[in-house]
Short mmCIF file of N, CA, C and O in Angstrom, two decimals:
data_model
loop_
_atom_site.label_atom_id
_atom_site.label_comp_id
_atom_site.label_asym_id
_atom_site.label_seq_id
_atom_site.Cartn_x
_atom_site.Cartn_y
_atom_site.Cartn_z
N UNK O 1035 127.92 127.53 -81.24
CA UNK O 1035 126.81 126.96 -80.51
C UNK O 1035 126.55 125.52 -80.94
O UNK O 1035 126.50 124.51 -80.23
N UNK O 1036 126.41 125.65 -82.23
CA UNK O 1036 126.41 123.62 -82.97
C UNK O 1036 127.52 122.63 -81.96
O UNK O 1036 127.30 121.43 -81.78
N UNK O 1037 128.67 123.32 -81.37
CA UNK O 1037 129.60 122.60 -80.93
C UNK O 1037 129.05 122.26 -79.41
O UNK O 1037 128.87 121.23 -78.77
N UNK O 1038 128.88 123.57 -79.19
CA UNK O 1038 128.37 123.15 -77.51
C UNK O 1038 127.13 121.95 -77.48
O UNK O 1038 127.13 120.98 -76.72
N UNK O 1039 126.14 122.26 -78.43
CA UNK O 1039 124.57 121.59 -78.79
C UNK O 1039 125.29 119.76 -78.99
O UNK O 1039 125.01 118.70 -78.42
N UNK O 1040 126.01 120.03 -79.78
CA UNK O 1040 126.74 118.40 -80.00
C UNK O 1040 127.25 118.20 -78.60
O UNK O 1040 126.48 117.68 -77.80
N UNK O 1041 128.57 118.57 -78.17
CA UNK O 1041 128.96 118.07 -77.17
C UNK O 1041 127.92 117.62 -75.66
O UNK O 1041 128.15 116.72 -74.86
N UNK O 1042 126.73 118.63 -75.67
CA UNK O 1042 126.04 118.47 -74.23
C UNK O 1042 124.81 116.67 -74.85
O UNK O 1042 124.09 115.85 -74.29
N UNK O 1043 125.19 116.92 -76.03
CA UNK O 1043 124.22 115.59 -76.95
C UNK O 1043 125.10 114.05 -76.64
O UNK O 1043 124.64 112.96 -76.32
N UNK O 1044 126.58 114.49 -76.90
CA UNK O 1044 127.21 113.09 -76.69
C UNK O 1044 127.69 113.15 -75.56
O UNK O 1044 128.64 112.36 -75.49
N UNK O 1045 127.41 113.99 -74.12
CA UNK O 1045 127.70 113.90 -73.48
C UNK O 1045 126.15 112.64 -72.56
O UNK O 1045 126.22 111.56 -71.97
N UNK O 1046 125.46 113.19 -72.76
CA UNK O 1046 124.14 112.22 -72.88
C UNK O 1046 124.33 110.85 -72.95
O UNK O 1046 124.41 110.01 -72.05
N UNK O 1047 124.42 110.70 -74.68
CA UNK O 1047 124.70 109.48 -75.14
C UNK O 1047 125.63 108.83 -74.25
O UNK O 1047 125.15 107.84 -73.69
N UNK O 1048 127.22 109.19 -73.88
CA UNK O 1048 127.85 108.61 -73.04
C UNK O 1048 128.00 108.50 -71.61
O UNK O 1048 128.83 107.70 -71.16
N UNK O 1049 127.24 109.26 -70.79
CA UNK O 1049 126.36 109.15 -69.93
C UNK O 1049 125.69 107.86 -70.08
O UNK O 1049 126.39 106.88 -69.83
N UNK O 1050 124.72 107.70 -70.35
CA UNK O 1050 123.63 106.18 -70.81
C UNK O 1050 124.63 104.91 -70.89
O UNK O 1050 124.71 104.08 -69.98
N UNK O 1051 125.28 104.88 -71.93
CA UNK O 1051 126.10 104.45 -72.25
C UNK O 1051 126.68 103.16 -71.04
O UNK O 1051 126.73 101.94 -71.15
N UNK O 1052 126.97 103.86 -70.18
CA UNK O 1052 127.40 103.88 -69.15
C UNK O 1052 126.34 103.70 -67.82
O UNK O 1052 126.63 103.97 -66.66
N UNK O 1053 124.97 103.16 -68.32
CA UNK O 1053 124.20 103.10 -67.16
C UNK O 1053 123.41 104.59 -66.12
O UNK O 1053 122.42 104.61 -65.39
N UNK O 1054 124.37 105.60 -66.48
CA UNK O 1054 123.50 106.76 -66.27
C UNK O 1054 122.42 107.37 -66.50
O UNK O 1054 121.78 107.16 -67.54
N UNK O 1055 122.13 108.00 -65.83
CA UNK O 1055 120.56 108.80 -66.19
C UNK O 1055 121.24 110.27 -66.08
O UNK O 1055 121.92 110.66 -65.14
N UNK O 1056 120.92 111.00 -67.24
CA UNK O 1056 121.67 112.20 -67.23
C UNK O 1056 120.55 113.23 -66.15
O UNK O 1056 121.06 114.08 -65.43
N UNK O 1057 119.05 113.02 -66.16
CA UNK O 1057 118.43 113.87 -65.46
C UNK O 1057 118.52 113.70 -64.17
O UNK O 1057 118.25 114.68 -63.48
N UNK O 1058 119.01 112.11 -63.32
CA UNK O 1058 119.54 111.92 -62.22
C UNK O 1058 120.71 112.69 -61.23
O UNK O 1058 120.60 113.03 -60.05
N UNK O 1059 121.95 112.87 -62.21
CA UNK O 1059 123.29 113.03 -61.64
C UNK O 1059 123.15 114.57 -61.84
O UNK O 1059 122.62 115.29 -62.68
N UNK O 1060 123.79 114.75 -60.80
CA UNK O 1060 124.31 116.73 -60.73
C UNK O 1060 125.14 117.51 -61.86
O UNK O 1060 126.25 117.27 -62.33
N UNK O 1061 124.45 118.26 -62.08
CA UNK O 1061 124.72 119.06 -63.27
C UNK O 1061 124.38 120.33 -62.78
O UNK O 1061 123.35 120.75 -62.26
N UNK O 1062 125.85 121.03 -63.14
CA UNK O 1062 125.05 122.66 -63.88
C UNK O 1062 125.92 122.86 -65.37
O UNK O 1062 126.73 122.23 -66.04
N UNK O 1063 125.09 124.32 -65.43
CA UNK O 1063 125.94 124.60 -66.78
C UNK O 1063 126.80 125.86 -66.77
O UNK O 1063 126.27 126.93 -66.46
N UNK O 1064 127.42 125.83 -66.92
CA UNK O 1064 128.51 127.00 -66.94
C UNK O 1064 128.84 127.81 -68.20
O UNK O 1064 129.65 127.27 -68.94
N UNK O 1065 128.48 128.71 -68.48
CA UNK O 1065 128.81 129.62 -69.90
C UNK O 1065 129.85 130.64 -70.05
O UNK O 1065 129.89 131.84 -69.78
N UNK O 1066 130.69 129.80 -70.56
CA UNK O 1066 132.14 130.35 -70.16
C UNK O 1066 132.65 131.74 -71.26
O UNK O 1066 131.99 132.01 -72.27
N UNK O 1067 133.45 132.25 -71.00
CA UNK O 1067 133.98 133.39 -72.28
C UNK O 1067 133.16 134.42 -73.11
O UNK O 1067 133.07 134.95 -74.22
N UNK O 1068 132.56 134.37 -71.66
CA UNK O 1068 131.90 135.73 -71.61
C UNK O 1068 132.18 136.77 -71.83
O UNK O 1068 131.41 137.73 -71.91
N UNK O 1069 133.22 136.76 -71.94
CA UNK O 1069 134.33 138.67 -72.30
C UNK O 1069 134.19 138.09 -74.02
O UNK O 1069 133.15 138.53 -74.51
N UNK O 1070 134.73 137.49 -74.71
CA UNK O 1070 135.00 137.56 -76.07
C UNK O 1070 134.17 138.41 -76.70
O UNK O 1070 133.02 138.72 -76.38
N UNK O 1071 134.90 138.80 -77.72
CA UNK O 1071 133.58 139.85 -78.86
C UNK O 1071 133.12 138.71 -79.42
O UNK O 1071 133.61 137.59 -79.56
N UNK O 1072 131.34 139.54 -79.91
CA UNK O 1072 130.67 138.63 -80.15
C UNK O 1072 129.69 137.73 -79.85
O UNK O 1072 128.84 137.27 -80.62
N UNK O 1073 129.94 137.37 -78.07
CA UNK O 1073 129.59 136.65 -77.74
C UNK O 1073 127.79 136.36 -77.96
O UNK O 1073 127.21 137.30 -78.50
N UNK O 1074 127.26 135.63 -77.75
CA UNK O 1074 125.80 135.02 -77.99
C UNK O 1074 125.29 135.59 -76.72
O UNK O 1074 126.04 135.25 -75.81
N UNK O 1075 124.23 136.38 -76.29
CA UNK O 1075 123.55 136.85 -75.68
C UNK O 1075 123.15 135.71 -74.62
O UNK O 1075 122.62 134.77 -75.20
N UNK O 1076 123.29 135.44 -72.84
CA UNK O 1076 123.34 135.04 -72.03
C UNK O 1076 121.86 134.43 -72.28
O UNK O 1076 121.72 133.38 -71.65
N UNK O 1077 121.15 134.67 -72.74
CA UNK O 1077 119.86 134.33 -72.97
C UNK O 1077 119.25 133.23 -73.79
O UNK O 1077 118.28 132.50 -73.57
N UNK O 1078 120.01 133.31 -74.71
CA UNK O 1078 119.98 132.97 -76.12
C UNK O 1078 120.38 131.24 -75.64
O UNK O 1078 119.73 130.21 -75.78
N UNK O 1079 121.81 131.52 -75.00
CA UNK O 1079 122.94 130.66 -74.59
C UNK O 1079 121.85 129.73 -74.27
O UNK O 1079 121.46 128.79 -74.97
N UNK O 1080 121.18 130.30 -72.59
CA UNK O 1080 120.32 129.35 -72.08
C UNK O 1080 118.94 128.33 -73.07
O UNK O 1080 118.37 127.26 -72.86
N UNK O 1081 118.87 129.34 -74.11
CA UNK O 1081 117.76 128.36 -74.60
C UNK O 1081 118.32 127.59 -75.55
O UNK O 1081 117.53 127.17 -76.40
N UNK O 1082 119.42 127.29 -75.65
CA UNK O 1082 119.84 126.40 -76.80
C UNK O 1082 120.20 125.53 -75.94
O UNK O 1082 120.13 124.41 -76.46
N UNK O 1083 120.74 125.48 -74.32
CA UNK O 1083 121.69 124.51 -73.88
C UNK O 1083 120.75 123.94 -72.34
O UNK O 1083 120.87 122.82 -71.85
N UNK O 1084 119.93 124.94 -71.85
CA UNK O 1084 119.21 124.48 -70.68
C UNK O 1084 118.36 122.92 -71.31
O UNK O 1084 117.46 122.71 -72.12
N UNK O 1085 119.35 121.96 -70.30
CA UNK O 1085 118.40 120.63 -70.28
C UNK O 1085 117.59 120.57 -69.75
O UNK O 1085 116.47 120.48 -70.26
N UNK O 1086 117.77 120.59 -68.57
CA UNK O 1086 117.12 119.99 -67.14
C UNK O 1086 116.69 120.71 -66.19
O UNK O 1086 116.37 120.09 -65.18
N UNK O 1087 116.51 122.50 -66.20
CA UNK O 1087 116.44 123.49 -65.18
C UNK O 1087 117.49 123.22 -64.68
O UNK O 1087 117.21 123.20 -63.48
N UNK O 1088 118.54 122.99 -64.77
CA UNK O 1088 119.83 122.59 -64.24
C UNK O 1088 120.15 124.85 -63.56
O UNK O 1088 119.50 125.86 -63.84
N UNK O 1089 121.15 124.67 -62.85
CA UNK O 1089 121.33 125.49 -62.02
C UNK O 1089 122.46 126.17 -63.15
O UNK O 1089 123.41 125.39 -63.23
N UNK O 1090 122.67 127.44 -64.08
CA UNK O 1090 123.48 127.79 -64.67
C UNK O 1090 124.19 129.44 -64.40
O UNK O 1090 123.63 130.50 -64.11
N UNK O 1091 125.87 129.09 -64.69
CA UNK O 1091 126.45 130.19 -64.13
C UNK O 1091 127.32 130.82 -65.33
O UNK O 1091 127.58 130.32 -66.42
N UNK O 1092 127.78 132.42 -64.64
CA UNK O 1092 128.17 132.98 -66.15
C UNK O 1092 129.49 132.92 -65.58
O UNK O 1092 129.65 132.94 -64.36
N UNK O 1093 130.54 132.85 -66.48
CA UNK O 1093 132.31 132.73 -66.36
C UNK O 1093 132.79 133.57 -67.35
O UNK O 1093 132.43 133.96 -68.46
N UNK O 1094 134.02 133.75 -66.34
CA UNK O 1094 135.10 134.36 -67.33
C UNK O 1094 135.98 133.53 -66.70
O UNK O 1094 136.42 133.87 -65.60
N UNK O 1095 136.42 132.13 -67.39
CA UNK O 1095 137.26 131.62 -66.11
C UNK O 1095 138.54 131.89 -66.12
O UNK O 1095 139.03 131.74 -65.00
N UNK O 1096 139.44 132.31 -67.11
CA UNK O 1096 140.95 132.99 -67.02
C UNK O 1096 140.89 133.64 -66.25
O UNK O 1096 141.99 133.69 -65.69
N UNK O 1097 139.53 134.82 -65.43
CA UNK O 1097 139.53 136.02 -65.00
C UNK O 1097 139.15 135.14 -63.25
O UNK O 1097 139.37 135.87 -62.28
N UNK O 1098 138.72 133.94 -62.99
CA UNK O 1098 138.13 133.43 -62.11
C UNK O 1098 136.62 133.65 -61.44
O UNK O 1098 136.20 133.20 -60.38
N UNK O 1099 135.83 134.65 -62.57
CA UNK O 1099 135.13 135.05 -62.43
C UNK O 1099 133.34 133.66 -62.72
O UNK O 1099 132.71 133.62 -63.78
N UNK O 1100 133.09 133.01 -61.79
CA UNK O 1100 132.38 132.01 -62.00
C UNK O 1100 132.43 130.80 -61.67
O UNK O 1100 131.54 129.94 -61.68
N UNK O 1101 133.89 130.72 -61.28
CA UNK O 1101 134.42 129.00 -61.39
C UNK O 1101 134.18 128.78 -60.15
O UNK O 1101 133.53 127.74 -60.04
N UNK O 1102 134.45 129.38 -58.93
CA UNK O 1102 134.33 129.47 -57.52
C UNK O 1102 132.84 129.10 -57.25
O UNK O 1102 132.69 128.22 -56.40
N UNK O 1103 131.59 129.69 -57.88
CA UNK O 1103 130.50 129.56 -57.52
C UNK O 1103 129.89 127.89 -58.50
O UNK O 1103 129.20 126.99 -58.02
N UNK O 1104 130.38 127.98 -59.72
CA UNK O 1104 130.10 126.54 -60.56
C UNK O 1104 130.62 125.58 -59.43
O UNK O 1104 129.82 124.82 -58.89
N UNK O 1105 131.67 125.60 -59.14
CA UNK O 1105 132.24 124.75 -58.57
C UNK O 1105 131.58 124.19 -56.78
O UNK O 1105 131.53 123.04 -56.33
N UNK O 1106 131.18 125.42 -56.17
CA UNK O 1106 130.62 125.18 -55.45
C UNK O 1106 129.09 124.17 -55.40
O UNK O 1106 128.81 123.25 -54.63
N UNK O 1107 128.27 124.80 -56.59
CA UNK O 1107 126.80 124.14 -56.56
C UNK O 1107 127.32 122.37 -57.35
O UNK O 1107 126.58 121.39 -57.37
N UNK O 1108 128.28 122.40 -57.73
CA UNK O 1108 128.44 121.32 -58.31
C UNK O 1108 128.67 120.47 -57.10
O UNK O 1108 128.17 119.37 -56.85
N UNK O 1109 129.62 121.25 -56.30
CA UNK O 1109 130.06 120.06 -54.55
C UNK O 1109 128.71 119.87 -53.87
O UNK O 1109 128.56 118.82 -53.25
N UNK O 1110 127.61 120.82 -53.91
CA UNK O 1110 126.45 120.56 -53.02
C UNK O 1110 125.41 119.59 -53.33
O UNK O 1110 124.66 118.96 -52.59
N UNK O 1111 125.56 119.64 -54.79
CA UNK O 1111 124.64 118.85 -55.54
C UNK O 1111 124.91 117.35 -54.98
O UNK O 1111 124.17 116.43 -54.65
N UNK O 1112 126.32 117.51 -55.04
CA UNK O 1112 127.24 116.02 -55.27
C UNK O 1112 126.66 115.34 -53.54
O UNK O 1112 126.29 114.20 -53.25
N UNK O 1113 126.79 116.49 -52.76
CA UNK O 1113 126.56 115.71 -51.09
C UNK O 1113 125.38 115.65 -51.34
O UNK O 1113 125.51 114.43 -51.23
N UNK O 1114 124.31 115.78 -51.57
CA UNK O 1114 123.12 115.87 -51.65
C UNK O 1114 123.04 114.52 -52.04
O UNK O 1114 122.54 113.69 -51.28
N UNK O 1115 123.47 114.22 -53.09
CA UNK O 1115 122.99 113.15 -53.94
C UNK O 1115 123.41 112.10 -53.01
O UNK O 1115 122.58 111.34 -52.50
N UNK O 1116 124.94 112.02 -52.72
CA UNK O 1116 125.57 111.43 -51.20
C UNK O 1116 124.27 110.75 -50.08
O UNK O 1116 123.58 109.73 -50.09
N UNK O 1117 124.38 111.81 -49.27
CA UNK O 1117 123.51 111.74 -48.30
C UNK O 1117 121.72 111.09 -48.34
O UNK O 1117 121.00 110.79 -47.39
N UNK O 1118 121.33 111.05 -50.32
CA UNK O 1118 120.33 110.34 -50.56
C UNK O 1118 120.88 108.71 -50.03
O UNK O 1118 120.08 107.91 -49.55
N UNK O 1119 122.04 108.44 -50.17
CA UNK O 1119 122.30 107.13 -50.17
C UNK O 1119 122.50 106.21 -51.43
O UNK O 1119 122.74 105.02 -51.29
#
């Protein structure tokens, strides 16, 4: 979880970086490897990693189970933002 918590942190930073506004641009979050033993309770996941009420989906993506629907809200977001101009 420290890894994910870092990465969604310098993903931020380089975002900005770059003139972005991370609460601007389309985001979801995707919580992948969901089958592994072990895993961190779907719950848990969300309160360590939910930024923004961002729109979040559960995966198994070897299994394709998730990627189809991430992938989708990520294209709608994207026209949306589009069609703001």
């Amino acid at each position: 979880m420290a890894a994910n918590v870092e990465a969604l942190d310098n993903l931020q930073d380089n975002l900005k970086e770059h003139g972005y506004d991370f609460a601007k641009i389309p985001y979801v979050l995707q919580l992948n490897k969901l089958d592994l033993p072990n895993v961190m309770a779907v719950e848990e996941q969300k309160k360590e990693l939910v930024k923004k009420n961002e729109a979040v989906f559960e995966a198994v993506a070897f299994q394709g189970n998730g990627v189809f629907e991430t992938l989708r809200e990520v294209a709608r977001q994207v026209l949306v933002e589009l069609k703001k101009g």
